[in-house]
XYZ file of C-alpha atoms in Angstrom:
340
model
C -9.868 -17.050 10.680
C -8.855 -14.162 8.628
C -10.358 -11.123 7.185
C -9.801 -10.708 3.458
C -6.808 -9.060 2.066
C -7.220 -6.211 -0.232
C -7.200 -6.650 -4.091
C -3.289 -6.906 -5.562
C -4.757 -5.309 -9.016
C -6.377 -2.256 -6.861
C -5.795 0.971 -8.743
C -4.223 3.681 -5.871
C -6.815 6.576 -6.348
C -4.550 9.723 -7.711
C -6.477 11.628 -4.538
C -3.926 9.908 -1.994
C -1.285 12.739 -2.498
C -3.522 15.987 -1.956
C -2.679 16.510 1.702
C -0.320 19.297 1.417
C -1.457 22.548 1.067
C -2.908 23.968 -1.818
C -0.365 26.815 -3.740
C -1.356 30.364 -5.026
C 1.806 31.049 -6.471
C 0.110 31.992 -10.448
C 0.254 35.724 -11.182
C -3.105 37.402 -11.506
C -3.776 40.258 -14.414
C -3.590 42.849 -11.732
C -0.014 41.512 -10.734
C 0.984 41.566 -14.379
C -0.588 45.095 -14.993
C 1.254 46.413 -12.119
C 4.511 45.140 -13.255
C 4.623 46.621 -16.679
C 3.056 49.775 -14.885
C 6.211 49.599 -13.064
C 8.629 49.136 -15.456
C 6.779 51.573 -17.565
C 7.177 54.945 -15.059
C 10.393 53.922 -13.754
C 11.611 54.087 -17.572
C 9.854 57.497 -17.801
C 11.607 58.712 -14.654
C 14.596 57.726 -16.197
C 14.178 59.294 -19.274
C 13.128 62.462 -17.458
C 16.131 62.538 -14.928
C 18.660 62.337 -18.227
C 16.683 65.220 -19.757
C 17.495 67.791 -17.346
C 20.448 69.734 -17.708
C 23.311 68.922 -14.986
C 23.086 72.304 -13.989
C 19.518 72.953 -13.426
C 20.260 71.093 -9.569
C 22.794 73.713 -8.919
C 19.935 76.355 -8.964
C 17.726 77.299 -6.562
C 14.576 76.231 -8.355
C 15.619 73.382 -9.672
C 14.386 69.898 -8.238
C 16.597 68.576 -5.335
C 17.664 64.856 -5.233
C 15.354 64.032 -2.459
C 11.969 65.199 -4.676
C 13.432 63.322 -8.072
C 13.297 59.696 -5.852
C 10.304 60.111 -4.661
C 8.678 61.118 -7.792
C 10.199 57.865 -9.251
C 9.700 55.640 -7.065
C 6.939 56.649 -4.529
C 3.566 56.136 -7.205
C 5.251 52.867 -7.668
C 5.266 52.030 -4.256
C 1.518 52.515 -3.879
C 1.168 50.681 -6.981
C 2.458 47.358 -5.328
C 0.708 47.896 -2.200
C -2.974 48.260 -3.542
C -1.488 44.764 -5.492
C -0.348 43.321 -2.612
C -3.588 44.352 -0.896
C -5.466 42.440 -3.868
C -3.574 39.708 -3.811
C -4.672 39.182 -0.324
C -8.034 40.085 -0.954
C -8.011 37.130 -3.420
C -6.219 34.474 -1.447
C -8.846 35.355 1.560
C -11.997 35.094 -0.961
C -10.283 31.576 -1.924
C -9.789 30.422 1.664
C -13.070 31.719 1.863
C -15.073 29.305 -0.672
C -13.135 26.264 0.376
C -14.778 26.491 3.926
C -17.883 27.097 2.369
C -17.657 24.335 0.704
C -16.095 21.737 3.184
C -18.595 23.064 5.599
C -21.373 21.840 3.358
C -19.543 18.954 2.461
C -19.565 17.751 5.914
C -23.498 19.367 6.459
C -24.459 16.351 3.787
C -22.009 13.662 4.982
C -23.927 14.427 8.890
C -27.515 14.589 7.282
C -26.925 11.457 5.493
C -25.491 9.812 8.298
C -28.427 10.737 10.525
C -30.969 9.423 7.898
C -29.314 6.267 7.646
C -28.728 5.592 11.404
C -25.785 4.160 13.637
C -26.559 0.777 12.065
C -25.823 2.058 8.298
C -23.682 -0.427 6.096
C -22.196 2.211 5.188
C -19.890 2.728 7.868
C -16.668 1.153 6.629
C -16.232 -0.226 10.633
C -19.467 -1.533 10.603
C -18.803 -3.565 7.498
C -15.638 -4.802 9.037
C -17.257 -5.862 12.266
C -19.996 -7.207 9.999
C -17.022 -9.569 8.051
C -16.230 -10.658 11.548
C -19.192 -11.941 12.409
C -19.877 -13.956 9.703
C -16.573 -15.441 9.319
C -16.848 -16.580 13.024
C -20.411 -18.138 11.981
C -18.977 -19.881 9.029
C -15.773 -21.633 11.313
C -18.767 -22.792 14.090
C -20.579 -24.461 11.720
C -17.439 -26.031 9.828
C -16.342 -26.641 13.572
C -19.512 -28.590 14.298
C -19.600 -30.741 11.036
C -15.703 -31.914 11.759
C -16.940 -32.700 15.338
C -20.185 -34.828 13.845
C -18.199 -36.586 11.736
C -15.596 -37.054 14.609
C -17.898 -38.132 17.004
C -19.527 -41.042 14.564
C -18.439 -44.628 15.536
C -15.503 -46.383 13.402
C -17.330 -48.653 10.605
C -16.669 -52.008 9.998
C -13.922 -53.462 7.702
C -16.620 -54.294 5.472
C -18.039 -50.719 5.357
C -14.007 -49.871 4.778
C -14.361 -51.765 1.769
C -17.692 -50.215 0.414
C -15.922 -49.575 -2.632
C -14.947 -46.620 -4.533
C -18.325 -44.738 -4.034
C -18.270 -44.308 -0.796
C -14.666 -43.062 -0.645
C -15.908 -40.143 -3.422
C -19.094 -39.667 -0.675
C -16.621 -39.285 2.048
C -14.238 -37.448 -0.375
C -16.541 -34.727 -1.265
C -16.675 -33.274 2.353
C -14.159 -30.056 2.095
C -13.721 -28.452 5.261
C -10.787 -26.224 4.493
C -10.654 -23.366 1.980
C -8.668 -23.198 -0.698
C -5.240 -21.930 0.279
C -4.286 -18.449 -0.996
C -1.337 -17.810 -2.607
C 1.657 -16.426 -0.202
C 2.523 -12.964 -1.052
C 6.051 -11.658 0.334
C 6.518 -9.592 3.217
C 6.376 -6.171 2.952
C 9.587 -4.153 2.560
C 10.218 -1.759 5.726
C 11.028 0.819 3.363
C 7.894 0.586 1.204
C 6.047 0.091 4.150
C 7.417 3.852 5.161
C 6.871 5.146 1.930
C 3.389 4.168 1.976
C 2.632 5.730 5.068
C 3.825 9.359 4.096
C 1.543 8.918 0.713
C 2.568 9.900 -2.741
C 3.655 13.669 -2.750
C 1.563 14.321 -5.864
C 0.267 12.662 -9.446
C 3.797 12.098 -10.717
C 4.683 10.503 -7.397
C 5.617 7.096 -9.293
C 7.969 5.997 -6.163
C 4.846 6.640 -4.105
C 2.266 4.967 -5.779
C 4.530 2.195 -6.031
C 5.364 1.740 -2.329
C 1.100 1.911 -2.113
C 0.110 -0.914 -4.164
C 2.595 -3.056 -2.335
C 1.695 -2.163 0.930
C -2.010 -2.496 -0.196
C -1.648 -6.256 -0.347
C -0.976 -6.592 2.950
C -4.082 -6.458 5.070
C -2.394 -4.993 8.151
C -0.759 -2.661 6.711
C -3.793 -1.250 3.897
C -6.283 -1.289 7.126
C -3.388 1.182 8.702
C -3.435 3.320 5.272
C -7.188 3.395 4.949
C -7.821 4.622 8.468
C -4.568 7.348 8.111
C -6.407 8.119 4.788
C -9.195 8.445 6.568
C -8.466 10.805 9.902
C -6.450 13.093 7.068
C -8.814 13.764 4.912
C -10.778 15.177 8.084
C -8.089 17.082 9.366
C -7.998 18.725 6.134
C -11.298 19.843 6.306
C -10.303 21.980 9.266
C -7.293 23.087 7.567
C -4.543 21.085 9.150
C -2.021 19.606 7.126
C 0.645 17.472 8.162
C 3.298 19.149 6.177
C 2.238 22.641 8.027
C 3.560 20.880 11.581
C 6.844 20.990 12.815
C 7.203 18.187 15.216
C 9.696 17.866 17.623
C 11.299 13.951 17.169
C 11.469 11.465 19.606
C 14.465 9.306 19.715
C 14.348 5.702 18.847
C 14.555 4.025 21.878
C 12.083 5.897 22.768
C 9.398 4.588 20.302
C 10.772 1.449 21.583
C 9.432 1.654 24.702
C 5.840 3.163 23.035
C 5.932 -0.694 21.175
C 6.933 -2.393 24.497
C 3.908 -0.977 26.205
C 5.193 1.971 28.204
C 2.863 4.614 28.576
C 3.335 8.003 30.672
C 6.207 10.431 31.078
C 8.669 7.712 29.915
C 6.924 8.504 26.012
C 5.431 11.743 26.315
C 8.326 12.885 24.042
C 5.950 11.350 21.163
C 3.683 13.660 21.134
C 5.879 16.677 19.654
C 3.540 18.521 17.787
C 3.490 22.112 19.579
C 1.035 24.097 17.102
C -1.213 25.643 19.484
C -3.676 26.101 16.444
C -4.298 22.747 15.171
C -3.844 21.228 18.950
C -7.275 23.451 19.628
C -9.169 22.774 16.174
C -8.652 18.856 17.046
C -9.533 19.002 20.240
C -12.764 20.606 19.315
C -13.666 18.956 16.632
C -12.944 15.701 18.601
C -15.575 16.392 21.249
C -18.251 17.654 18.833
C -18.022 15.337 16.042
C -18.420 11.241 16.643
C -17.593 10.436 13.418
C -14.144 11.900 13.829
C -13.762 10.979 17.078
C -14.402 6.901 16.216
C -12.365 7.521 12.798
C -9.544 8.986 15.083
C -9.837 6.359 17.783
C -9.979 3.570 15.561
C -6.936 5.062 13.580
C -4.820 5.212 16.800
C -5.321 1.315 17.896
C -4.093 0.061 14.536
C -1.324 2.311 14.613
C -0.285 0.924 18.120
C -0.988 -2.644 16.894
C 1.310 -2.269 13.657
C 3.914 -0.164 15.642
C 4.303 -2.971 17.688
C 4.613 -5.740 14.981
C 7.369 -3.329 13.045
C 9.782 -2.170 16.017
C 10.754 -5.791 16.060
C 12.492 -5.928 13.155
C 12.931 -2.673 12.066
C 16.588 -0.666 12.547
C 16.880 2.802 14.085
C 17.101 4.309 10.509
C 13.562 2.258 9.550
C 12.030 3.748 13.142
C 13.458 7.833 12.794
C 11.825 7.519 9.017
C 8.421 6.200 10.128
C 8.212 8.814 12.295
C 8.691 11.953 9.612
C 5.858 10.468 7.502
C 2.785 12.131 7.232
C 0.827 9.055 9.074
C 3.250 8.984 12.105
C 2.442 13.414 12.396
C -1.149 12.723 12.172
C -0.355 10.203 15.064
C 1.275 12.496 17.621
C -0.820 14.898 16.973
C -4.415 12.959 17.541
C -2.698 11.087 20.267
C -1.509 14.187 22.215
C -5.226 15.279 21.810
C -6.780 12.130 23.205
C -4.216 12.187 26.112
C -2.335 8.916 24.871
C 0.916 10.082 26.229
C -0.310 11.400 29.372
């Protein structure tokens, strides 16, 4: 009994590579102004300076070094701190409307999922169980037609020789399905590639890696559900290339995949960011949907950590870890007290 594999010819969405954070790094027309303002008095000043005569600092009334500099250079200082002061005004209004908005976002993904009730087939674990189930009903019944047909007495060597048309009658019973074509294991370094998703649209490497690792089924469940858990850590603004993790040694994910649990692996959980360690936490208590979407991310991470430590190398282990799935990892499992 197996669940069925993803589609080889699935397109990767282009959305896969938006979990860094977005840049603000265009010039605005108030920037712009203030730079030719700039330019434009300091040439000015300059112009001014050349104009007086040499000797007009020897005497007494004439404008001292000290008053020249700041006439040049203090309006433009002021200049590029009311800019400044915009620019942050603008990058706060921005932060601003992208709460708004993921705030409402997740106001119509919580109404919907209250109208449609813990039962909705919606719920992409609620399909899966809901695959389960039915596969397991289809195998009983195959199971009890192979034990009927089992459990009828041996005919007769005339019945043997009925002829052809009961061989066909016999013949047509199929109790297998159709065998799938193999596909070939998955590469330990597309595998890794996978798991830190494509950078960005142009990320050909990356959206490479995903299609292969899509076809397996172990390995696209693991992808969906780190797709999942970061798209909600986004929404709190946490983004796995904002952490800093400190990195456990090898051997000491070893011993994670062996089953050790407790001080022995509490290196693991290196993320230190006091910030996002409080903003999961919370959101982890208050929201179910997260907390079953982070849950049910952590057990198939443990379950394909422990299938690729086997064969993987040192090198293959140390880049798993940097990848944007293994951050979200420490992080949710240092929340949920994995490594305690």
């Amino acid at each position: 009994m197996s669940e069925p594999s993803p589609d080889p010819e699935t397109t990767v969405p282009r959305s896969l590579g938006t979990y860094s954070r977005p840049s603000n790094d265009r010039l605005s027309g108030v920037e712009i102004a203030a730079i030719a303002f700039s330019v434009l008095w300091l040439a000015v000043s300059l112009v001014l300076f050349l104009r007086i005569p040499a000797e007009a600092g020897d005497g007494a009334g004439g404008p001292g070094l000290l008053t020249t500099l700041m006439t040049a250079f203090l309006p433009v200082a002021l200049i590029w701190a009311v800019t400044i002061l915009a620019r942050s005004n603008r990058a706060l209004r921005d932060e601003s409307q992208r709460l708004h908005a993921a705030v409402d976002g997740l106001r119509q993904a919580y109404v919907a999922q209250a109208q449609k009730g813990r039962s909705s087939t919606d719920n992409p674990l609620s399909k899966r169980l809901d695959d389960i189930a039915a596969a397991t009903t289809r195998t009983e019944a195959t199971l009890a037609a192979l034990a009927a047909q089992l459990a009828q007495p041996v005919a007769d060597p005339g019945q043997l020789s009925a002829g052809p048309a009961a061989r066909e009658e016999q013949a047509a019973l199929e109790l297998a399905p159709p065998a799938e074509p193999a596909t070939p294991p998955l590469a330990a370094e597309s595998f890794v590639r996978a798991l830190n998703f494509p950078e960005n649209a142009e990320d050909k490497a990356g959206f490479d890696a995903m299609r292969l690792a899509l076809r397996d089924r172990q390995a696209a469940q693991l992808i969906q559900a780190s797709q999942d858990v970061l798209t909600l850590l986004s929404q709190e603004g946490i983004y796995m290339d904002d952490l800093s993790p400190d990195m456990a040694r090898p051997d000491v994910w070893r011993q994670f995949a062996h089953g050790t649990r407790g001080r022995e692996v509490a290196a693991l959980g290196g993320v230190h960011d006091r910030t996002a360690l409080s903003r999961t936490a919370s959101r982890i208590k208050q929201d179910p949907i997260f907390r079953d979407a982070a849950h049910h991310f952590l057990r198939l991470f443990d379950r394909m950590f422990a299938d690729f430590e086997t064969d993987a190398s040192d090198a293959d282990i140390s880049a798993l870890s940097d990848t944007r799935t293994a951050r979200a990892f420490m992080l949710l499992g240092r929340v949920a007290g994995t490594f305690d």
